[in-house]
Coordinates of C-alpha atoms and ligand atoms in Angstrom, one line a residue:
X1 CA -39.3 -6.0 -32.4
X2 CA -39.1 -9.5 -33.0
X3 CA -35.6 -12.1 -31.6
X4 CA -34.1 -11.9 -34.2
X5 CA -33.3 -8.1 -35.0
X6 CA -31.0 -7.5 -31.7
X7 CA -28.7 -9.9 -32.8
X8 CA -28.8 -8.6 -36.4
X9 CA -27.8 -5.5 -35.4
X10 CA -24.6 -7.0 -33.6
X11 CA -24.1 -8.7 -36.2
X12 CA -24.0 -5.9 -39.0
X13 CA -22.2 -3.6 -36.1
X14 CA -19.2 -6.4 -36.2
X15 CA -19.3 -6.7 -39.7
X16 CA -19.2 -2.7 -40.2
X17 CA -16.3 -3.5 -37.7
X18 CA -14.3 -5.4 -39.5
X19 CA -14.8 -4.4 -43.2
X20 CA -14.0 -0.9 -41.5
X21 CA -10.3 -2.3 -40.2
X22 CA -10.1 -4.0 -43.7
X23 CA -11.1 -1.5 -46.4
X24 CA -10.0 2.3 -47.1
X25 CA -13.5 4.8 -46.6
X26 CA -13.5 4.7 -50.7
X27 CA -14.2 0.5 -51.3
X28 CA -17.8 -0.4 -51.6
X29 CA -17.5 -3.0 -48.8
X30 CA -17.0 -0.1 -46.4
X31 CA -20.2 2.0 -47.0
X32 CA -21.9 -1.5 -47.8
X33 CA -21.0 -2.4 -43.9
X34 CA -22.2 1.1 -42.4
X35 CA -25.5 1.2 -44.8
X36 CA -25.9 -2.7 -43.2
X37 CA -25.5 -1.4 -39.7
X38 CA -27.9 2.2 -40.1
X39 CA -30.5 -0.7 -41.6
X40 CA -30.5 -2.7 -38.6
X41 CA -30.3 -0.3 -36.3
X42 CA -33.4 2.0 -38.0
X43 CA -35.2 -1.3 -37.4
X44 CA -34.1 -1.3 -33.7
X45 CA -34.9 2.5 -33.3
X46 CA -38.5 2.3 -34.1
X47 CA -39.6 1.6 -30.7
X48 CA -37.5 3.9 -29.0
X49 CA -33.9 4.0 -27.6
X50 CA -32.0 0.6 -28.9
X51 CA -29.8 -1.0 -25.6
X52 CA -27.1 -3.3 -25.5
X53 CA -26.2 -5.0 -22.0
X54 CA -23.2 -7.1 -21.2
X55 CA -22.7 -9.1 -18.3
X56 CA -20.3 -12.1 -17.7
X57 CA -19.2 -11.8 -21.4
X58 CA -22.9 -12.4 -22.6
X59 CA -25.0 -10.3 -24.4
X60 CA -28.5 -9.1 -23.7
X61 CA -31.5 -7.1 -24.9
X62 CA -33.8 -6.3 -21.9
X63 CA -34.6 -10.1 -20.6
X64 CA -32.9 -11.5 -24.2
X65 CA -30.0 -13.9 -23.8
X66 CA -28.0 -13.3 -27.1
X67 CA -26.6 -16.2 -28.4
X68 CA -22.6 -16.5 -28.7
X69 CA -22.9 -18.9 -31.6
X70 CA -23.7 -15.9 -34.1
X71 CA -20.8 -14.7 -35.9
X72 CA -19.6 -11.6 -33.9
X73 CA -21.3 -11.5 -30.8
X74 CA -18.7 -13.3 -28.9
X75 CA -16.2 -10.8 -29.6
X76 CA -18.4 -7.8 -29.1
X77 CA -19.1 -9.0 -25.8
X78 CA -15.9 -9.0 -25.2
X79 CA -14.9 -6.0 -26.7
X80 CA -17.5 -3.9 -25.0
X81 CA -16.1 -5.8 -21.0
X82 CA -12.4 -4.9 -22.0
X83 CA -13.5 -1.1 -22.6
X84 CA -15.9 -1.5 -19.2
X85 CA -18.9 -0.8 -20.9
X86 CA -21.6 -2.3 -19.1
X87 CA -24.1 -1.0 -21.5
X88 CA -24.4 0.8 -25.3
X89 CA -27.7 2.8 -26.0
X90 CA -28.3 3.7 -29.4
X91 CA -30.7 6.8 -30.3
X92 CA -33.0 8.0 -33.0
X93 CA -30.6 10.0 -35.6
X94 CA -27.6 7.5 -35.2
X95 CA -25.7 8.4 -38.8
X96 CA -22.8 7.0 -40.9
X97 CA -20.6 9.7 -39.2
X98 CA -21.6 8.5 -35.4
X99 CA -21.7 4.9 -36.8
X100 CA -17.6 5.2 -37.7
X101 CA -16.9 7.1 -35.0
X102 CA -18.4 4.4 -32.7
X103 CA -16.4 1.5 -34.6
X104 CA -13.7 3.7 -34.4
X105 CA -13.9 3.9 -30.2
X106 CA -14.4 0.2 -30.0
X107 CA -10.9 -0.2 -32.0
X108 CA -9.0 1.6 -29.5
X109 CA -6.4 -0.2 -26.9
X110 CA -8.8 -0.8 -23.8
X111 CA -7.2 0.6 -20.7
X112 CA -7.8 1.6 -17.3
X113 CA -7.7 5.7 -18.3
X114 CA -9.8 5.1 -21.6
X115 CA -13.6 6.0 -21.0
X116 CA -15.6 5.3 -23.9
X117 CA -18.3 8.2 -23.3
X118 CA -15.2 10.7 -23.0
X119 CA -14.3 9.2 -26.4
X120 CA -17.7 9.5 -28.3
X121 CA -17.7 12.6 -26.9
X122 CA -14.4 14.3 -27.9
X123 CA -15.9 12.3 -31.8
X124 CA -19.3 14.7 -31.7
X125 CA -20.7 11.6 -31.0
X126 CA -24.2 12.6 -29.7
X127 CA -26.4 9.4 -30.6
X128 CA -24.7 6.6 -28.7
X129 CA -24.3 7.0 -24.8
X130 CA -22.7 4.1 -22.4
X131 CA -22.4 3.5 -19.0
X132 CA -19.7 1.9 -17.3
X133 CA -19.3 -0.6 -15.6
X134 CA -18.2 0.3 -11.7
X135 CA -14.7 -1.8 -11.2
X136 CA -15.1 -1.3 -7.3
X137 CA -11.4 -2.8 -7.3
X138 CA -10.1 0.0 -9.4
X139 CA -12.0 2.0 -6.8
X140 CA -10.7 0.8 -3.8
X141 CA -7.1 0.6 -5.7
X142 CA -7.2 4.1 -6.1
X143 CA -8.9 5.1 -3.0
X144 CA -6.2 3.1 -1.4
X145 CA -3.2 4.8 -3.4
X146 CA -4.6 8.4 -2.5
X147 CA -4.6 7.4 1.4
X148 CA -0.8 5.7 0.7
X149 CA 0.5 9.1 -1.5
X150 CA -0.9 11.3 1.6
X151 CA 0.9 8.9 4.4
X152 CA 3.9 9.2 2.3
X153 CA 3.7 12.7 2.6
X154 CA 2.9 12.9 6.1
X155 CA 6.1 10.4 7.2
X156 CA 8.4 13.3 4.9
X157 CA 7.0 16.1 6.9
X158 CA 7.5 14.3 10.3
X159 CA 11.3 13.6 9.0
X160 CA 11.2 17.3 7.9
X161 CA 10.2 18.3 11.6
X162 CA 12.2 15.5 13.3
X163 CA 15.2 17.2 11.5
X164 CA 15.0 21.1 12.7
X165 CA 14.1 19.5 15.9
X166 CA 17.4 17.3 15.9
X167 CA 19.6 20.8 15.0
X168 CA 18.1 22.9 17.2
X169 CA 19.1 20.6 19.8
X170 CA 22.4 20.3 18.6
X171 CA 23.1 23.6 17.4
X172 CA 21.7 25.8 20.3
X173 CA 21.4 22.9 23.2
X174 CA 17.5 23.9 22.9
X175 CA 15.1 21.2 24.6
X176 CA 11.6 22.5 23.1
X177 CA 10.6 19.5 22.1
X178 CA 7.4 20.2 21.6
X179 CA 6.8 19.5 17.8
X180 CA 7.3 16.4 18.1
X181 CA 4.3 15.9 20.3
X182 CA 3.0 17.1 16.6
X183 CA 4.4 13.9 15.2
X184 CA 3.2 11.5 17.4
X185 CA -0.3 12.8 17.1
X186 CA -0.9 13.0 13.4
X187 CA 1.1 9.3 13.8
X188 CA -1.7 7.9 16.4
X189 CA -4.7 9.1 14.5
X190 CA -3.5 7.1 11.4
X191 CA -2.4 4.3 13.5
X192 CA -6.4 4.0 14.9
X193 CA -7.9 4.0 11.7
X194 CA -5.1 1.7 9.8
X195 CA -2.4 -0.2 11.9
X196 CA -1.1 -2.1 8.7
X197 CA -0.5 0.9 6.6
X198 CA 1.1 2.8 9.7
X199 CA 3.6 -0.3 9.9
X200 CA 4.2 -0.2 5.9
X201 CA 5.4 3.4 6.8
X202 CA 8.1 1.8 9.2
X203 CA 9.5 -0.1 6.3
X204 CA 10.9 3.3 5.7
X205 CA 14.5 3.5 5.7
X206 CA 17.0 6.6 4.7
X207 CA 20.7 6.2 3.7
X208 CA 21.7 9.6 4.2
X209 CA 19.7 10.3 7.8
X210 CA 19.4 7.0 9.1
X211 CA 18.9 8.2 12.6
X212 CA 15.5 10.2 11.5
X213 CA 14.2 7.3 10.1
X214 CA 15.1 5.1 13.1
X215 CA 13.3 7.8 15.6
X216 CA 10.1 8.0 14.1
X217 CA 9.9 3.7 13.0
X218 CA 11.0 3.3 16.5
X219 CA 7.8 5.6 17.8
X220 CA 5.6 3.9 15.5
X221 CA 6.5 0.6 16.6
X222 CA 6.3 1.7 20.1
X223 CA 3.0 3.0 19.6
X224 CA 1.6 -0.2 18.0
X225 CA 3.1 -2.2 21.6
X226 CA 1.3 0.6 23.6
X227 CA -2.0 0.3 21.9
X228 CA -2.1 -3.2 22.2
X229 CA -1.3 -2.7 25.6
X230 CA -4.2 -0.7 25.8
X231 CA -2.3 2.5 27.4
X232 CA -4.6 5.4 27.4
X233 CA -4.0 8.1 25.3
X234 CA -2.2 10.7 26.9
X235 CA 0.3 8.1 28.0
X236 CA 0.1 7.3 24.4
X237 CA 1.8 10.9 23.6
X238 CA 4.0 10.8 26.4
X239 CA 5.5 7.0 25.0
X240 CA 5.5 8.3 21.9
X241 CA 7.6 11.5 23.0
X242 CA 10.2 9.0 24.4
X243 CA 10.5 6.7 21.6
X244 CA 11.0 9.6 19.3
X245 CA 13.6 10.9 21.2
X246 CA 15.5 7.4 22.7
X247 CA 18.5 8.7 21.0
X248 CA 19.1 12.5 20.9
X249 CA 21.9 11.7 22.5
X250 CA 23.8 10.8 19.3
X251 CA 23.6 14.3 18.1
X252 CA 26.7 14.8 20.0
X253 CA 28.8 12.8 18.0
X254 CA 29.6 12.6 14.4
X255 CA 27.6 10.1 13.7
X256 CA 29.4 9.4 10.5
X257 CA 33.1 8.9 11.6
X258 CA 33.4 5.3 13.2
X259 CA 35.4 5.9 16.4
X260 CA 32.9 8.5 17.3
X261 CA 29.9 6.4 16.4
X262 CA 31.6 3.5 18.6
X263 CA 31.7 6.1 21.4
X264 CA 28.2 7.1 20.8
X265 CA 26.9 3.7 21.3
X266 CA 28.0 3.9 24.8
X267 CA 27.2 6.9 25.8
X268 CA 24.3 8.3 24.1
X269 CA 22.0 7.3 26.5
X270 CA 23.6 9.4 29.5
X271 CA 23.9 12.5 27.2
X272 CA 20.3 11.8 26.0
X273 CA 19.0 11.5 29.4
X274 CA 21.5 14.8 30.3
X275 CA 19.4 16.9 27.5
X276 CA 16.0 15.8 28.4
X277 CA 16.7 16.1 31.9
X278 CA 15.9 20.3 30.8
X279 CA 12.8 19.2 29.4
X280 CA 10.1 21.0 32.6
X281 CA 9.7 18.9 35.7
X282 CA 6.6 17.0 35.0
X283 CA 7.7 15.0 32.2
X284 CA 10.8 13.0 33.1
X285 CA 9.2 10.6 31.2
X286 CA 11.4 11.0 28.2
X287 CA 15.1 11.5 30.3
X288 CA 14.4 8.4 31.7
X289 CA 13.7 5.9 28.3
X290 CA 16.3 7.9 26.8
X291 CA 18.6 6.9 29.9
X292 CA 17.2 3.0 29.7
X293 CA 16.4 2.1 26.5
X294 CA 19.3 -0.6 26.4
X295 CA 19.7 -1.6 29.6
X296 CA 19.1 -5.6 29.7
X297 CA 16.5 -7.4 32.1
X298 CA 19.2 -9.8 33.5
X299 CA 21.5 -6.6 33.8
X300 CA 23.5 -6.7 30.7
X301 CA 23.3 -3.5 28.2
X302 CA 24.5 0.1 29.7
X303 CA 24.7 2.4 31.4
X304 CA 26.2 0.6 34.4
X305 CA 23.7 0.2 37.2
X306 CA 22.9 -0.9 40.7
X307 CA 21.6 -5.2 40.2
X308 CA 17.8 -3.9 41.8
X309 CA 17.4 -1.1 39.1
X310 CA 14.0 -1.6 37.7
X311 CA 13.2 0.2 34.3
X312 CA 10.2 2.4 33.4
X313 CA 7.9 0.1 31.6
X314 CA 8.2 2.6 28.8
X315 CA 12.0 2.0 28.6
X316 CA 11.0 -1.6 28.5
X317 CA 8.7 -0.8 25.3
X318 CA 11.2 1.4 23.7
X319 CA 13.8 -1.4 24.1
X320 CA 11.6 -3.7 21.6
X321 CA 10.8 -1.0 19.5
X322 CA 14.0 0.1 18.7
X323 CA 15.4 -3.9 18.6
X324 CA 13.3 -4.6 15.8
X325 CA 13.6 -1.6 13.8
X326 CA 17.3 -2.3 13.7
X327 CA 17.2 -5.8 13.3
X328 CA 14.9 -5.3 10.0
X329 CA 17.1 -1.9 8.9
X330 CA 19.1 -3.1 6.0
X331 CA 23.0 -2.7 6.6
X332 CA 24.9 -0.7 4.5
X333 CA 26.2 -4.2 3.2
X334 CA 22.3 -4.5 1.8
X335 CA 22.0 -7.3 5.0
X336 CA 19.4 -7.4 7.3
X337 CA 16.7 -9.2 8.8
X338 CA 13.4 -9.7 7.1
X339 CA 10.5 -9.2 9.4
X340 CA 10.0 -12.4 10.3
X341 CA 13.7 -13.0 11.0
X342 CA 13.2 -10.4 13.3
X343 CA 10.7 -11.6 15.3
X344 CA 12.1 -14.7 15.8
X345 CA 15.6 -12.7 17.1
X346 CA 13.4 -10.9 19.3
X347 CA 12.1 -14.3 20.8
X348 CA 15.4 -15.6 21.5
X349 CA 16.7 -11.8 23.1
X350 CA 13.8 -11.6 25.2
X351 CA 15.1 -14.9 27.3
X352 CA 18.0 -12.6 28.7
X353 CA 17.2 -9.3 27.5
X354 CA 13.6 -8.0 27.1
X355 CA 10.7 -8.1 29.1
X356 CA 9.4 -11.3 27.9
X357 CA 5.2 -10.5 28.2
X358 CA 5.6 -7.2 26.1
X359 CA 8.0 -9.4 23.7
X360 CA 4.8 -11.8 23.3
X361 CA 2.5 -8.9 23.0
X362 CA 4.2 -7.4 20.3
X363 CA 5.1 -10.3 18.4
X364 CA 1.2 -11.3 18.6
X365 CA 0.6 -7.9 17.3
X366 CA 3.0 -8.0 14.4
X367 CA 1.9 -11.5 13.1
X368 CA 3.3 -14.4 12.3
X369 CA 4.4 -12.8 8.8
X370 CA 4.2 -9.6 9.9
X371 CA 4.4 -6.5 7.2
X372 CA 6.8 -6.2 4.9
X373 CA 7.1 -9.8 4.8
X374 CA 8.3 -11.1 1.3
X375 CA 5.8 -14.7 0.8
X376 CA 5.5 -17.6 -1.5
X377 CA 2.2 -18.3 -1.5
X378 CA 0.8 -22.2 -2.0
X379 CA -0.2 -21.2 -5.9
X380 CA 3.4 -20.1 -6.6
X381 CA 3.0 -16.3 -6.5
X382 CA 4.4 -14.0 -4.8
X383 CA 3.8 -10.9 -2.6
X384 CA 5.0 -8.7 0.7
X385 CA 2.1 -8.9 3.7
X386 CA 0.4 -5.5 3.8
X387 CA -2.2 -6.1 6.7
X388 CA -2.9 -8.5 9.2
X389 CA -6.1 -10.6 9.4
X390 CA -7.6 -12.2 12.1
X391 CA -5.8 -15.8 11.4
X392 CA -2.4 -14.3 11.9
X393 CA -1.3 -17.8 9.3
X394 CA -3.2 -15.2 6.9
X395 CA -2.2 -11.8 6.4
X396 CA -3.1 -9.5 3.6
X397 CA -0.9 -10.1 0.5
X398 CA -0.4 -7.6 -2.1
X399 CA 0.5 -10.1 -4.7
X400 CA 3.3 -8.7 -7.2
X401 CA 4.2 -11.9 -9.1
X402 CA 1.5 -14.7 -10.2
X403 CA 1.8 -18.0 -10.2
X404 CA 3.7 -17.9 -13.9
X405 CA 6.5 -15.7 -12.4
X406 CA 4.5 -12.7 -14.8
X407 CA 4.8 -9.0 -12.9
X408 CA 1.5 -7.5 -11.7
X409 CA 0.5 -3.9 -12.6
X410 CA -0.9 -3.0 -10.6
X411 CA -0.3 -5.6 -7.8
X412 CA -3.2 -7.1 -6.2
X413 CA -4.4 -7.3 -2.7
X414 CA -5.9 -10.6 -1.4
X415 CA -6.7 -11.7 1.7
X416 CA -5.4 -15.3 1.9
X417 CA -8.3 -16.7 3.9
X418 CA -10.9 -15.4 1.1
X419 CA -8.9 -16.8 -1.7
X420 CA -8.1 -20.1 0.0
X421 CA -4.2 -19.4 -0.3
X422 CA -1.0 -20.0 2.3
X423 CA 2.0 -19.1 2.8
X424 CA 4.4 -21.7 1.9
X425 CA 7.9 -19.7 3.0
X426 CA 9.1 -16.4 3.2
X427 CA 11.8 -15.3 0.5
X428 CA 14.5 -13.2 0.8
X429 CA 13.2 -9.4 -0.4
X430 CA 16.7 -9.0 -2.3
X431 CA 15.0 -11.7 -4.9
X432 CA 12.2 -9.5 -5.6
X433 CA 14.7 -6.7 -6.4
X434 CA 12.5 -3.7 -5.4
X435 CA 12.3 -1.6 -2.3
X436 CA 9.5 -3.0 0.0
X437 CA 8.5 0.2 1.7
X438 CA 7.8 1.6 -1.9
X439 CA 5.0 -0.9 -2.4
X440 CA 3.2 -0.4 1.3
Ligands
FE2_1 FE1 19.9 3.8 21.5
FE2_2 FE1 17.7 3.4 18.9

């Protein structure tokens, strides 16, 4: 086969293209344009199988560069990249029928759930056969929504058992508390393989059962202090336990009335610490962070206390846990912090209230923009942190606005480090108009 007959045949195949958009199956032009493309192609076929490869919007023939400068190729190339087909093999027997059907194929809107085999295929097409090219982004997108989609599901089943737990407790006075040990399990497995998506599952808030979602993000964050703290991991369970149930004591209250509500702030601790005190004998563990969980290092908080009372450390944990979940809970007013608001809070209540190294610790952990975090970024786009990196100046972005203000779908994940991009300021999430935890 001599140079010159690859690129006739791209040539007659984007001319059978375009006289086939132009003309009805009846004009002469069209059957002139397939009868063009079956010559060139017959010539191609002598030696065998005919391939087309396309890389970097270029065309090639084995080790042959196509030129772009003949009419056609340029857009081929392209055509064939925006339908991922990395290459096009054509086979002894190719006909006017396959021919159509393959100019046909090309002329259909690329998109990601089009596959161009499947196509030719579903056409009878047996005489042209692609491959595609393997978008690993597409595959790690996806990968990454199936992993999301099943965390979803596992944060409404822990709500589902955090409920029945919550009205067993307050409909029989029950203290068998042991599914939640369930929850903070399945929570710490997920938390060792993927901290950041764990902490896009504590974005989660609930209008209607606010409490259940405050439990569980108060647990999580918990857990994310006491694996940085490097606590092993049946005092892992045992933290968790506590976190998850810092506030059972509301469930004697209506929760929904203010008065009562105001009361409960007060005293849900000592009820809390009254239920769990049923819990068996070896784990007071729990009665005692539900009893301390706001009690202030310089005294302040309740309930009142003796001035040498000295806290479990995992009150002290719980206490930080549950300070940023509220702070970063919207109010019902749509208010609230954003994370790194939050953090900054934290800061200034740890100089009277928390324990200030476990304040540092789980700052360090959260980032300086930690998730959730709605950024600029020094090109103009914008995104919410989804991870953290080891430069904590340079999380993980999933990018859902580019630098033209234009919406991404789907939204991209770069880390800022590899793209050489900053944060230039955080923006308040209500500009963005979408719920963060749905994009986590
Ligand atoms: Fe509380
Ligand atoms: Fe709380």
């Amino acid at each position: 086969m001599n140079e010159r007959q690859p690129i006739e045949l791209v040539v007659a195949l984007s001319s059978a293209r375009k006289a086939l958009h132009l003309y009805p199956p009846t004009h002469p032009r069209y059957s002139e344009a397939i009868d063009g493309l079956l010559e060139a192609t017959a010539t191609c076929l002598i030696e065998g199988p005919f391939t087309l490869n396309v890389h970097l919007g270029r065309l090639y023939h084995g080790s042959q560069v196509l030129p772009t400068d003949a009419p056609g190729l340029h857009s081929m190339a392209e055509t064939l990249e925006a339908h991922r087909v990395e290459s096009l093999t054509l086979h002894e027997g190719f006909n006017p029928h396959d021919a159509e059907m393959l100019i046909e194929v090309l002329g259909l809107r690329p998109s990601q759930s089009l596959e161009v085999a499947e196509q030719l295929e579903k056409r009878g097409v047996s005489t042209v056969t692609v491959s595609a090219i393997v978008d690993e982004d597409a595959q790690e997108a996806e990968e990454r929504d199936r992993l999301r989609q099943q965390d979803r599901a596992l944060y409404n089943r822990l709500l589902g058992v955090m409920r029945s737990l919550t009205q067993r407790i307050q409909k029989t006075g029950s203290t068998d508390v042991g599914d939640s040990a369930i929850i903070v399990e399945s929570i710490l497995g997920r938390l060792m393989e993927d901290s950041a998506a764990v902490l896009g599952l504590a974005t989660m808030t609930g209008n209607t059962e606010p409490n259940l979602f405050h439990s569980i993000n108060t647990m999580i964050y918990a857990l994310v202090l006491g694996v940085g703290l490097g606590i092993p991991e049946e005092g892992l369970t045992t933290l968790g336990i506590s976190a998850l149930l810092h506030d059972v004591g509301k469930v004697a209250f209506d929760m929904t009335d203010p008065v009562e509500a105001e009361k409960a702030r007060y005293l849900h601790p000592k009820i809390g610490a009254e239920v769990l005190s049923r819990l068996p004998e070896q784990d007071r563990t729990p009665m005692l962070v539900a009893y301390e969980h706001h009690m202030g290092r310089d005294g302040s908080g309740y309930p009142e206390r003796e001035a040498d009372y000295v806290t479990h450390p995992y009150s002290r944990i719980v206490a930080i846990a549950d300070r940023y979940d509220r702070l970063t809970t919207p109010l019902p007013d749509g208010l609230g912090h954003t994370p790194d608001q939050a953090v900054m809070q934290l800061l200034r209540d740890t100089l009277t209230t928390f324990d200030q190294t476990l304040t540092r610790l789980f700052v360090k952990q959260l980032g300086v923009f930690p998730v959730g975090c709605v950024v600029r970024l020094s090109d103009q786009s914008v995104g919410i942190v989804s991870g953290m990196t080891g430069d904590s100046l340079r999380p993980r972005v999933r990018v859902m606005y580019d630098a033209t203000g234009l919406a991404l779908e789907p939204p991209k994940d770069v880390l800022l480090s590899d793209v050489g991009l900053e944060v230039l300021e955080t923006v308040d999430p209500e500009s963005l108009r979408v719920r963060i935890s749905e994009h986590l």
